[in-house]
Tab-separated table of C-alpha atoms in Angstrom:
chain	number	residue	atom	x	y	z
A	866	UNK	CA	-7.496	-0.597	61.658
A	867	UNK	CA	-10.210	1.938	60.337
A	868	UNK	CA	-10.797	3.083	63.421
A	869	UNK	CA	-7.343	3.351	65.139
A	870	UNK	CA	-6.756	5.657	62.057
A	871	UNK	CA	-10.189	7.623	62.938
A	872	UNK	CA	-8.930	7.659	66.238
A	873	UNK	CA	-5.998	8.999	64.801
A	874	UNK	CA	-7.521	11.203	63.034
A	875	UNK	CA	-9.731	12.919	65.769
A	876	UNK	CA	-6.917	13.428	68.304
A	877	UNK	CA	-4.700	15.312	65.992
A	878	UNK	CA	-7.515	17.688	64.509
A	879	UNK	CA	-8.074	17.918	68.194
A	880	UNK	CA	-4.233	18.976	68.451
A	881	UNK	CA	-4.030	20.596	66.139
A	882	UNK	CA	-7.442	22.566	67.315
A	883	UNK	CA	-5.903	22.580	71.071
A	884	UNK	CA	-2.545	24.329	69.902
A	885	UNK	CA	-3.517	26.783	67.393
A	886	UNK	CA	-6.590	28.059	69.166
A	887	UNK	CA	-4.708	28.398	72.511
A	888	UNK	CA	-1.976	30.241	70.604
A	889	UNK	CA	-4.501	31.860	68.348
A	890	UNK	CA	-6.403	33.390	72.060
A	891	UNK	CA	-3.219	34.177	74.102
A	892	UNK	CA	-2.335	36.344	70.939
A	893	UNK	CA	-5.879	38.030	70.708
A	894	UNK	CA	-5.843	38.653	74.009
A	895	UNK	CA	-2.456	40.209	74.068
A	896	UNK	CA	-4.099	42.156	71.431
A	897	UNK	CA	-6.900	43.307	73.549
A	898	UNK	CA	-5.882	44.350	76.411
A	899	UNK	CA	-2.854	47.160	74.131
A	900	UNK	CA	-5.822	48.722	72.449
A	901	UNK	CA	-7.737	48.625	75.308
A	902	UNK	CA	-5.683	50.412	76.782
A	903	UNK	CA	-4.170	53.012	73.620
A	904	UNK	CA	-8.103	54.173	73.359
A	905	UNK	CA	-9.428	54.485	76.632
A	906	UNK	CA	-10.291	57.744	76.057
A	907	UNK	CA	-12.271	56.925	73.190
A	908	UNK	CA	-15.224	56.776	75.869
A	909	UNK	CA	-17.816	53.660	75.226
A	910	UNK	CA	-21.577	54.203	76.501
A	911	UNK	CA	-24.356	52.783	76.750
A	912	UNK	CA	-26.716	56.382	76.820
A	913	UNK	CA	-28.957	57.209	74.744
A	914	UNK	CA	-28.742	60.955	75.488
A	915	UNK	CA	-25.372	63.000	75.148
A	916	UNK	CA	-24.648	64.876	78.577
A	917	UNK	CA	-24.888	68.614	78.254
A	918	UNK	CA	-20.769	69.302	77.119
A	919	UNK	CA	-21.412	67.015	74.405
A	920	UNK	CA	-24.673	68.624	72.784
A	921	UNK	CA	-23.549	70.742	70.532
A	922	UNK	CA	-21.568	67.939	68.516
A	923	UNK	CA	-21.678	66.392	65.509
A	924	UNK	CA	-22.731	62.664	65.733
A	925	UNK	CA	-22.668	59.828	63.567
A	926	UNK	CA	-22.634	55.769	63.235
A	927	UNK	CA	-19.972	53.509	64.213
A	928	UNK	CA	-20.029	50.238	64.000
A	929	UNK	CA	-16.936	47.502	64.224
A	930	UNK	CA	-17.957	43.988	63.715
A	931	UNK	CA	-15.561	40.407	63.954
A	932	UNK	CA	-16.324	36.832	62.937
A	933	UNK	CA	-14.302	34.324	64.751
A	934	UNK	CA	-14.367	30.422	64.626
A	935	UNK	CA	-14.397	28.349	66.547
A	936	UNK	CA	-11.542	25.540	67.226
A	937	UNK	CA	-12.188	21.680	66.705
A	938	UNK	CA	-10.835	21.679	70.223
A	939	UNK	CA	-13.347	23.928	71.891
A	940	UNK	CA	-16.363	22.103	69.646
A	941	UNK	CA	-15.395	18.998	71.155
A	942	UNK	CA	-14.746	20.331	74.561
A	943	UNK	CA	-18.542	22.079	74.041
A	944	UNK	CA	-20.248	18.551	72.805
A	945	UNK	CA	-18.453	16.835	75.942
A	946	UNK	CA	-19.632	19.866	78.106
A	947	UNK	CA	-23.377	19.243	76.230
A	948	UNK	CA	-23.884	15.933	77.838
A	949	UNK	CA	-23.395	17.014	81.461
A	950	UNK	CA	-24.316	20.686	81.295
A	951	UNK	CA	-23.107	23.569	82.630
A	952	UNK	CA	-20.481	26.168	81.797
A	953	UNK	CA	-19.144	26.125	78.671
A	954	UNK	CA	-15.882	27.659	79.185
A	955	UNK	CA	-14.434	27.359	76.012
A	956	UNK	CA	-17.148	28.990	74.470
A	957	UNK	CA	-17.113	32.107	77.264
A	958	UNK	CA	-13.514	32.837	75.816
A	959	UNK	CA	-14.138	32.712	72.152
A	960	UNK	CA	-17.252	35.186	72.540
A	961	UNK	CA	-15.421	37.611	75.526
A	962	UNK	CA	-12.591	38.256	72.316
A	963	UNK	CA	-15.409	38.819	69.586
A	964	UNK	CA	-17.628	42.007	71.652
A	965	UNK	CA	-14.224	43.015	73.049
A	966	UNK	CA	-12.577	43.071	69.617
A	967	UNK	CA	-16.124	44.464	68.169
A	968	UNK	CA	-15.710	47.311	70.887
A	969	UNK	CA	-12.197	48.213	70.010
A	970	UNK	CA	-13.011	48.572	66.302
A	971	UNK	CA	-15.606	50.592	66.925
A	972	UNK	CA	-13.735	52.720	69.056
A	973	UNK	CA	-10.860	52.607	66.690
A	974	UNK	CA	-13.412	54.227	63.232
A	975	UNK	CA	-15.224	56.577	66.180
A	976	UNK	CA	-11.327	57.548	66.794
A	977	UNK	CA	-10.133	57.715	63.295
A	978	UNK	CA	-13.408	60.477	62.460
A	979	UNK	CA	-11.798	62.562	66.118
A	980	UNK	CA	-14.886	61.738	68.150
A	981	UNK	CA	-14.497	61.828	72.000
A	982	UNK	CA	-17.217	59.685	73.049
A	983	UNK	CA	-19.594	56.966	71.915
A	984	UNK	CA	-23.200	56.833	73.354
A	985	UNK	CA	-26.156	54.433	72.473
A	986	UNK	CA	-23.996	51.662	72.449
A	987	UNK	CA	-24.949	47.995	71.330
A	988	UNK	CA	-24.011	44.835	70.989
A	989	UNK	CA	-25.511	42.167	68.401
A	990	UNK	CA	-24.404	38.482	67.503
A	991	UNK	CA	-25.504	35.920	65.303
A	992	UNK	CA	-24.342	32.828	64.217
A	993	UNK	CA	-22.958	31.576	60.942
A	994	UNK	CA	-23.398	27.863	60.204
A	995	UNK	CA	-21.337	26.114	59.065
A	996	UNK	CA	-23.969	23.858	56.051
A	997	UNK	CA	-26.912	23.322	59.304
A	998	UNK	CA	-25.238	21.841	62.422
A	999	UNK	CA	-22.568	20.168	60.398
A	1000	UNK	CA	-18.776	21.468	60.542
A	1001	UNK	CA	-17.463	24.384	61.978
A	1002	UNK	CA	-19.296	27.437	63.062
A	1003	UNK	CA	-18.165	31.023	63.514
A	1004	UNK	CA	-20.097	32.988	65.282
A	1005	UNK	CA	-20.003	37.321	64.636
A	1006	UNK	CA	-20.468	40.059	66.929
A	1007	UNK	CA	-21.602	44.089	65.187
A	1008	UNK	CA	-21.537	46.817	67.738
A	1009	UNK	CA	-22.461	49.914	66.884
A	1010	UNK	CA	-23.535	53.047	68.887
A	1011	UNK	CA	-23.302	56.939	68.039
A	1012	UNK	CA	-20.321	58.740	67.934
A	1013	UNK	CA	-20.054	62.294	69.090
A	1014	UNK	CA	-17.286	64.675	67.296
A	1015	UNK	CA	-16.869	67.811	69.152
A	1016	UNK	CA	-17.266	70.621	65.450
A	1017	UNK	CA	-14.235	72.064	64.629
A	1018	UNK	CA	-13.906	75.898	66.350
A	1019	UNK	CA	-15.134	78.728	64.398
A	1020	UNK	CA	-13.074	80.537	62.983
A	1021	UNK	CA	-13.314	84.589	63.137
B	1066	UNK	CA	-25.150	64.259	84.215
B	1067	UNK	CA	-21.559	63.629	82.457
B	1068	UNK	CA	-18.731	60.997	80.989
B	1069	UNK	CA	-15.550	59.696	82.910
B	1070	UNK	CA	-12.939	61.379	81.919
B	1071	UNK	CA	-11.532	57.471	80.042
B	1072	UNK	CA	-13.096	53.502	80.193
B	1073	UNK	CA	-12.944	52.328	83.202
B	1074	UNK	CA	-10.609	48.704	83.456
B	1075	UNK	CA	-12.874	46.551	83.901
B	1076	UNK	CA	-11.182	43.497	85.732
B	1077	UNK	CA	-10.217	40.254	83.819
B	1078	UNK	CA	-12.067	36.662	84.962
B	1079	UNK	CA	-15.677	37.752	85.396
B	1080	UNK	CA	-16.694	36.623	81.602
B	1081	UNK	CA	-14.380	33.845	81.249
B	1082	UNK	CA	-12.216	31.600	83.402
B	1083	UNK	CA	-7.965	32.092	83.407
B	1084	UNK	CA	-8.266	27.534	84.133
B	1085	UNK	CA	-6.611	25.835	81.219
B	1086	UNK	CA	-9.174	24.695	78.871
B	1087	UNK	CA	-7.087	20.810	78.446
B	1088	UNK	CA	-7.930	20.233	82.504
B	1089	UNK	CA	-11.804	20.541	81.543
B	1090	UNK	CA	-11.945	18.687	78.796
B	1091	UNK	CA	-10.220	16.211	80.340
B	1092	UNK	CA	-12.156	15.613	83.169
B	1093	UNK	CA	-15.676	15.512	81.393
B	1094	UNK	CA	-13.758	12.781	78.752
B	1095	UNK	CA	-12.584	11.201	81.229
B	1096	UNK	CA	-15.878	10.472	83.850
B	1097	UNK	CA	-18.178	10.296	80.267
B	1098	UNK	CA	-15.825	7.392	79.095
B	1099	UNK	CA	-16.039	6.092	82.482
B	1100	UNK	CA	-20.308	5.749	81.868
B	1101	UNK	CA	-20.166	4.920	78.932
B	1102	UNK	CA	-18.024	1.966	79.309
B	1103	UNK	CA	-19.739	1.350	82.250
B	1104	UNK	CA	-23.046	1.071	80.867
B	1105	UNK	CA	-21.773	-0.934	78.227
B	1106	UNK	CA	-20.119	-3.661	80.468
B	1107	UNK	CA	-23.686	-3.986	81.746
B	1108	UNK	CA	-25.173	-4.559	78.412
B	1109	UNK	CA	-22.246	-6.836	77.852
B	1110	UNK	CA	-23.183	-8.565	81.367
B	1111	UNK	CA	-26.522	-8.886	81.062
B	1112	UNK	CA	-27.400	-9.279	76.996
B	1113	UNK	CA	-28.111	-12.688	77.260
B	1114	UNK	CA	-31.126	-11.887	80.039
B	1115	UNK	CA	-31.834	-8.205	77.271
B	1116	UNK	CA	-31.643	-9.811	73.695
B	1117	UNK	CA	-34.934	-11.326	73.775
B	1118	UNK	CA	-36.478	-8.813	74.757
B	1119	UNK	CA	-34.511	-6.952	71.385
B	1120	UNK	CA	-38.233	-6.369	69.651
B	1121	UNK	CA	-37.883	-8.474	66.201
B	1122	UNK	CA	-38.656	-5.976	64.251
B	1123	UNK	CA	-35.394	-3.935	65.046
B	1124	UNK	CA	-33.867	-6.742	64.482
B	1125	UNK	CA	-35.348	-6.831	61.038
B	1126	UNK	CA	-34.764	-3.946	59.759
B	1127	UNK	CA	-30.844	-4.476	60.265
B	1128	UNK	CA	-30.554	-6.422	58.369
B	1129	UNK	CA	-32.821	-5.705	55.419
B	1130	UNK	CA	-30.219	-4.575	53.150
B	1131	UNK	CA	-28.415	-7.558	53.231
B	1132	UNK	CA	-31.626	-10.160	52.301
B	1133	UNK	CA	-32.829	-7.480	49.720
B	1134	UNK	CA	-28.801	-8.364	48.628
B	1135	UNK	CA	-28.890	-12.415	48.523
B	1136	UNK	CA	-32.440	-12.829	47.017
B	1137	UNK	CA	-30.610	-11.193	43.984
B	1138	UNK	CA	-28.176	-13.103	44.539
B	1139	UNK	CA	-29.671	-16.708	44.160
B	1140	UNK	CA	-32.295	-15.762	41.638
B	1141	UNK	CA	-30.244	-17.192	38.256
B	1142	UNK	CA	-30.975	-20.785	37.780
B	1143	UNK	CA	-34.699	-22.209	38.021
B	1144	UNK	CA	-33.589	-24.938	39.937
B	1145	UNK	CA	-32.313	-23.507	42.725
B	1146	UNK	CA	-35.299	-20.857	42.513
B	1147	UNK	CA	-37.693	-23.867	42.767
B	1148	UNK	CA	-35.280	-25.489	45.328
B	1149	UNK	CA	-35.737	-22.321	47.544
B	1150	UNK	CA	-39.583	-22.242	46.786
B	1151	UNK	CA	-39.292	-26.579	48.313
B	1152	UNK	CA	-37.671	-25.369	51.049
B	1153	UNK	CA	-39.759	-22.511	52.754
B	1154	UNK	CA	-42.329	-24.677	52.387
B	1155	UNK	CA	-41.685	-27.164	54.081
B	1156	UNK	CA	-39.920	-24.423	56.570
B	1157	UNK	CA	-43.144	-22.544	56.458
B	1158	UNK	CA	-44.782	-25.604	57.490
B	1159	UNK	CA	-42.955	-26.523	60.323
B	1160	UNK	CA	-43.013	-22.898	61.514
B	1161	UNK	CA	-46.548	-23.509	61.965
B	1162	UNK	CA	-46.273	-26.136	64.391
B	1163	UNK	CA	-43.198	-24.246	65.800
B	1164	UNK	CA	-45.222	-22.872	68.418
B	1165	UNK	CA	-43.047	-18.761	67.586
B	1166	UNK	CA	-43.531	-15.284	68.487
B	1167	UNK	CA	-46.452	-13.562	66.281
B	1168	UNK	CA	-43.871	-11.094	65.512
B	1169	UNK	CA	-41.303	-13.554	63.852
B	1170	UNK	CA	-41.203	-13.879	59.926
B	1171	UNK	CA	-38.734	-16.811	58.682
B	1172	UNK	CA	-37.352	-16.148	56.036
B	1173	UNK	CA	-35.257	-19.586	54.069
B	1174	UNK	CA	-32.395	-19.332	51.758
B	1175	UNK	CA	-30.181	-22.246	49.350
B	1176	UNK	CA	-27.236	-21.594	49.208
B	1177	UNK	CA	-25.687	-22.846	45.760
B	1178	UNK	CA	-22.717	-24.322	47.614
B	1179	UNK	CA	-22.232	-27.416	47.178
B	1180	UNK	CA	-19.409	-29.263	48.852
B	1181	UNK	CA	-19.997	-27.162	52.375
B	1182	UNK	CA	-22.768	-29.323	53.905
B	1183	UNK	CA	-24.295	-26.662	56.374
B	1184	UNK	CA	-27.659	-25.369	57.947
B	1185	UNK	CA	-28.079	-21.849	60.100
B	1186	UNK	CA	-30.062	-19.841	61.104
B	1187	UNK	CA	-28.560	-15.759	61.572
B	1188	UNK	CA	-30.451	-11.898	62.533
B	1189	UNK	CA	-34.006	-11.584	61.286
B	1190	UNK	CA	-34.982	-15.087	60.822
B	1191	UNK	CA	-33.246	-15.584	58.057
B	1192	UNK	CA	-31.891	-19.809	57.552
B	1193	UNK	CA	-29.482	-21.188	55.069
B	1194	UNK	CA	-29.561	-24.242	53.909
B	1195	UNK	CA	-26.171	-25.079	51.312
B	1196	UNK	CA	-27.151	-26.908	48.409
B	1197	UNK	CA	-24.394	-29.163	50.168
B	1198	UNK	CA	-26.986	-30.351	52.352
B	1199	UNK	CA	-29.712	-30.870	50.130
B	1200	UNK	CA	-27.515	-34.002	48.457
B	1201	UNK	CA	-27.148	-35.626	52.117
B	1202	UNK	CA	-29.837	-35.935	53.605
B	1203	UNK	CA	-31.731	-39.156	52.905
B	1204	UNK	CA	-34.989	-38.188	53.658
B	1205	UNK	CA	-37.707	-35.319	54.340
B	1206	UNK	CA	-37.348	-35.911	58.108
B	1207	UNK	CA	-34.104	-35.859	58.218
B	1208	UNK	CA	-33.916	-31.983	56.636
B	1209	UNK	CA	-37.053	-31.163	58.468
B	1210	UNK	CA	-35.244	-31.586	62.372
B	1211	UNK	CA	-32.142	-29.200	60.550
B	1212	UNK	CA	-34.975	-26.908	59.716
B	1213	UNK	CA	-36.556	-27.281	62.593
B	1214	UNK	CA	-32.709	-27.284	64.471
B	1215	UNK	CA	-32.762	-23.371	63.330
B	1216	UNK	CA	-36.648	-22.569	63.385
B	1217	UNK	CA	-35.723	-23.178	66.971
B	1218	UNK	CA	-32.638	-21.018	67.203
B	1219	UNK	CA	-34.998	-18.106	66.004
B	1220	UNK	CA	-37.689	-18.920	68.587
B	1221	UNK	CA	-35.886	-18.538	71.597
B	1222	UNK	CA	-34.236	-15.422	69.199
B	1223	UNK	CA	-30.808	-17.152	70.253
B	1224	UNK	CA	-29.264	-15.396	67.079
B	1225	UNK	CA	-29.912	-11.701	68.658
B	1226	UNK	CA	-28.679	-13.400	71.893
B	1227	UNK	CA	-25.356	-14.458	70.483
B	1228	UNK	CA	-25.125	-11.217	69.163
B	1229	UNK	CA	-26.531	-9.028	71.570
B	1230	UNK	CA	-23.399	-8.584	73.375
B	1231	UNK	CA	-21.882	-6.034	71.011
B	1232	UNK	CA	-25.138	-5.173	69.186
B	1233	UNK	CA	-26.761	-2.840	71.900
B	1234	UNK	CA	-23.106	-1.670	72.749
B	1235	UNK	CA	-23.311	-0.661	69.091
B	1236	UNK	CA	-26.968	0.705	69.219
B	1237	UNK	CA	-26.037	2.420	72.570
B	1238	UNK	CA	-22.880	4.180	70.761
B	1239	UNK	CA	-24.531	5.281	67.846
B	1240	UNK	CA	-26.756	6.555	70.207
B	1241	UNK	CA	-24.331	8.035	72.131
B	1242	UNK	CA	-22.381	9.089	69.338
B	1243	UNK	CA	-25.209	10.312	67.262
B	1244	UNK	CA	-24.267	7.937	64.570
B	1245	UNK	CA	-27.169	7.491	62.006
B	1246	UNK	CA	-28.757	3.549	61.171
B	1247	UNK	CA	-26.237	3.272	57.790
B	1248	UNK	CA	-23.550	3.495	59.640
B	1249	UNK	CA	-24.746	0.717	62.332
B	1250	UNK	CA	-25.356	-1.645	59.649
B	1251	UNK	CA	-22.314	-1.844	58.106
B	1252	UNK	CA	-21.075	-2.120	61.693
B	1253	UNK	CA	-23.450	-5.466	62.012
B	1254	UNK	CA	-22.385	-6.871	58.475
B	1255	UNK	CA	-18.802	-6.706	59.699
B	1256	UNK	CA	-20.051	-8.583	62.646
B	1257	UNK	CA	-20.497	-11.895	61.045
B	1258	UNK	CA	-24.285	-12.083	59.633
B	1259	UNK	CA	-23.234	-14.241	56.649
B	1260	UNK	CA	-21.190	-15.883	58.861
B	1261	UNK	CA	-22.363	-19.087	61.608
B	1262	UNK	CA	-23.156	-17.726	64.596
B	1263	UNK	CA	-21.242	-19.271	67.929
B	1264	UNK	CA	-24.316	-20.536	69.473
B	1265	UNK	CA	-23.338	-22.136	73.137
B	1266	UNK	CA	-24.262	-25.771	74.068
B	1267	UNK	CA	-27.308	-24.596	75.964
B	1268	UNK	CA	-28.627	-22.989	73.100
B	1269	UNK	CA	-27.960	-26.655	71.279
B	1270	UNK	CA	-29.117	-28.131	73.271
B	1271	UNK	CA	-32.334	-26.359	73.791
B	1272	UNK	CA	-32.923	-25.829	69.972
B	1273	UNK	CA	-32.641	-29.342	70.288
B	1274	UNK	CA	-35.593	-30.157	72.288
B	1275	UNK	CA	-37.594	-27.237	70.616
B	1276	UNK	CA	-36.899	-29.872	67.167
B	1277	UNK	CA	-37.779	-32.439	68.098
B	1278	UNK	CA	-41.858	-31.491	69.631
B	1279	UNK	CA	-41.814	-29.354	66.222
B	1280	UNK	CA	-41.663	-32.939	64.580
B	1281	UNK	CA	-43.457	-34.934	66.705
B	1282	UNK	CA	-46.544	-32.233	66.108
B	1283	UNK	CA	-45.930	-32.672	62.090
B	1284	UNK	CA	-45.202	-36.098	61.181
B	1285	UNK	CA	-46.202	-37.566	64.309
B	1286	UNK	CA	-42.973	-39.767	65.643
B	1287	UNK	CA	-39.410	-38.826	65.134
B	1288	UNK	CA	-38.248	-41.767	62.589
B	1289	UNK	CA	-35.200	-39.897	60.563
B	1290	UNK	CA	-34.667	-37.417	62.822
B	1291	UNK	CA	-31.544	-38.620	63.864
B	1292	UNK	CA	-29.595	-39.255	60.268
B	1293	UNK	CA	-28.679	-36.185	59.472
B	1294	UNK	CA	-26.338	-34.952	62.991
B	1295	UNK	CA	-24.965	-39.019	62.473
B	1296	UNK	CA	-23.858	-38.087	59.110
B	1297	UNK	CA	-22.773	-35.144	60.849
B	1298	UNK	CA	-20.070	-37.178	63.197
B	1299	UNK	CA	-19.690	-39.804	60.332
B	1300	UNK	CA	-17.557	-37.234	58.404
B	1301	UNK	CA	-16.174	-35.234	61.612
B	1302	UNK	CA	-12.525	-35.521	60.072
B	1303	UNK	CA	-14.125	-33.577	57.629
B	1304	UNK	CA	-12.717	-30.598	56.792
B	1305	UNK	CA	-16.131	-28.939	55.455
B	1306	UNK	CA	-17.404	-29.879	58.874
B	1307	UNK	CA	-15.455	-28.034	61.012
B	1308	UNK	CA	-17.269	-24.900	60.405
B	1309	UNK	CA	-20.695	-26.570	61.414
B	1310	UNK	CA	-18.708	-28.413	64.157
B	1311	UNK	CA	-17.435	-24.954	65.207
B	1312	UNK	CA	-21.484	-24.182	66.369
B	1313	UNK	CA	-22.345	-27.640	67.168
B	1314	UNK	CA	-19.961	-29.481	70.016
B	1315	UNK	CA	-20.641	-32.468	70.939
B	1316	UNK	CA	-22.297	-33.484	68.747
B	1317	UNK	CA	-22.195	-37.768	70.096
B	1318	UNK	CA	-23.951	-36.480	72.668
B	1319	UNK	CA	-26.688	-35.010	71.018
B	1320	UNK	CA	-27.518	-38.094	68.994
B	1321	UNK	CA	-27.956	-39.721	71.739
B	1322	UNK	CA	-30.691	-37.700	72.871
B	1323	UNK	CA	-31.797	-37.559	70.279
B	1324	UNK	CA	-32.370	-41.747	69.773
B	1325	UNK	CA	-33.426	-41.872	73.363
B	1326	UNK	CA	-35.990	-40.061	72.448
B	1327	UNK	CA	-36.891	-42.213	69.273
B	1328	UNK	CA	-36.431	-45.108	69.902
B	1329	UNK	CA	-38.497	-45.094	72.869
B	1330	UNK	CA	-41.167	-45.595	70.358
B	1331	UNK	CA	-42.032	-47.998	67.375
B	1332	UNK	CA	-40.374	-47.236	64.465
B	1333	UNK	CA	-41.960	-44.912	61.204
B	1334	UNK	CA	-41.509	-44.964	57.830
B	1335	UNK	CA	-39.720	-41.629	57.327
B	1336	UNK	CA	-41.306	-39.525	54.000
B	1337	UNK	CA	-39.875	-38.744	50.725
B	1338	UNK	CA	-37.243	-35.837	49.921
B	1339	UNK	CA	-39.640	-33.187	47.875
B	1340	UNK	CA	-38.276	-33.889	44.553
B	1341	UNK	CA	-37.332	-29.729	44.034
B	1342	UNK	CA	-34.296	-30.285	46.153
B	1343	UNK	CA	-32.861	-33.512	44.992
B	1344	UNK	CA	-31.867	-31.381	41.891
B	1345	UNK	CA	-28.142	-31.508	43.411
């Protein structure tokens, strides 16, 4: 009886994780695609030095970071994958979303500052673990770079 | 060097896959469950062969918590303590003659159940005797027969064998799921350490045979050994005997076997029972 109860809770969590995780993921991707299109004008580059035409731009630090939680379904799925090995697909989409969201937030910040491009972009990922190895872990992705902001046209 | 007018649109599906995660999950879960079930089934099938090879200290570790519990329970009355001590002395003498494996340790416990004459061997080398049994035995030889019988069960690792199907599967599952040993202990206790384990007819016969050899070595004869089993048979109809009968089938046949062995030798005097065991 107790075992049945435990299996029931497990299945419920799994189902909730799957339904809500899937919905959140679909919604997030939709938003990512839309915003990527909207911010395509803010060029993101990993070059360390600005091209010639940006030489007279101001520069400033811009960053964007995001924390995304794993859902129960992904944890169980990854746990099963951990036994046999191979690509953990359930985590791949998670990290892909986090990375793109962080870049978008960085672009949004740059856009707000009036920047035309961002150079020297770096991405860092760190794990925010829930008490040791237990609990549901989440992941933080930080993207940062140097925004190139055009100088206001000199008057007179 | 200059930049493109805008960021390129990178095609989807390079870093991620659009496959429904349920598909992967189902395949993984199904496959892993199948392998686990297959291994568990194999362990169950071969448990009787594997059980005697489980190190005895594993068995001990599993029931350790439990043995602490019983020693606390029983150390209330002085007569009980004395009787348990006497039981242990007799048991140890018999154990020395039983050719036990060196790592096996025996513990004898007296249960205060005057209405239920019973004795049983369980995991971890624990042998339980009820006060009801002490009431019934007429001589030390009869009690020694019972003890030697239970010692033989432990010698042949019968408790581990009879529980090992479930136990091996439990151990295996706990390794797979990463459950700790404490949780395992709980399940073993649930599985019935305190209860009479179901030994097969073959096990009982083997234990009888070994017990008779032990008795022969200890006393030099087998007189009085059959008394206990005769008594059990005489009271077959009584409900309190049901428990011991469940684990001791074919009582009549066994008494005959014992009698066959005893009758071929001259009748000898039985030893009187320890006075400390007479207080019930």
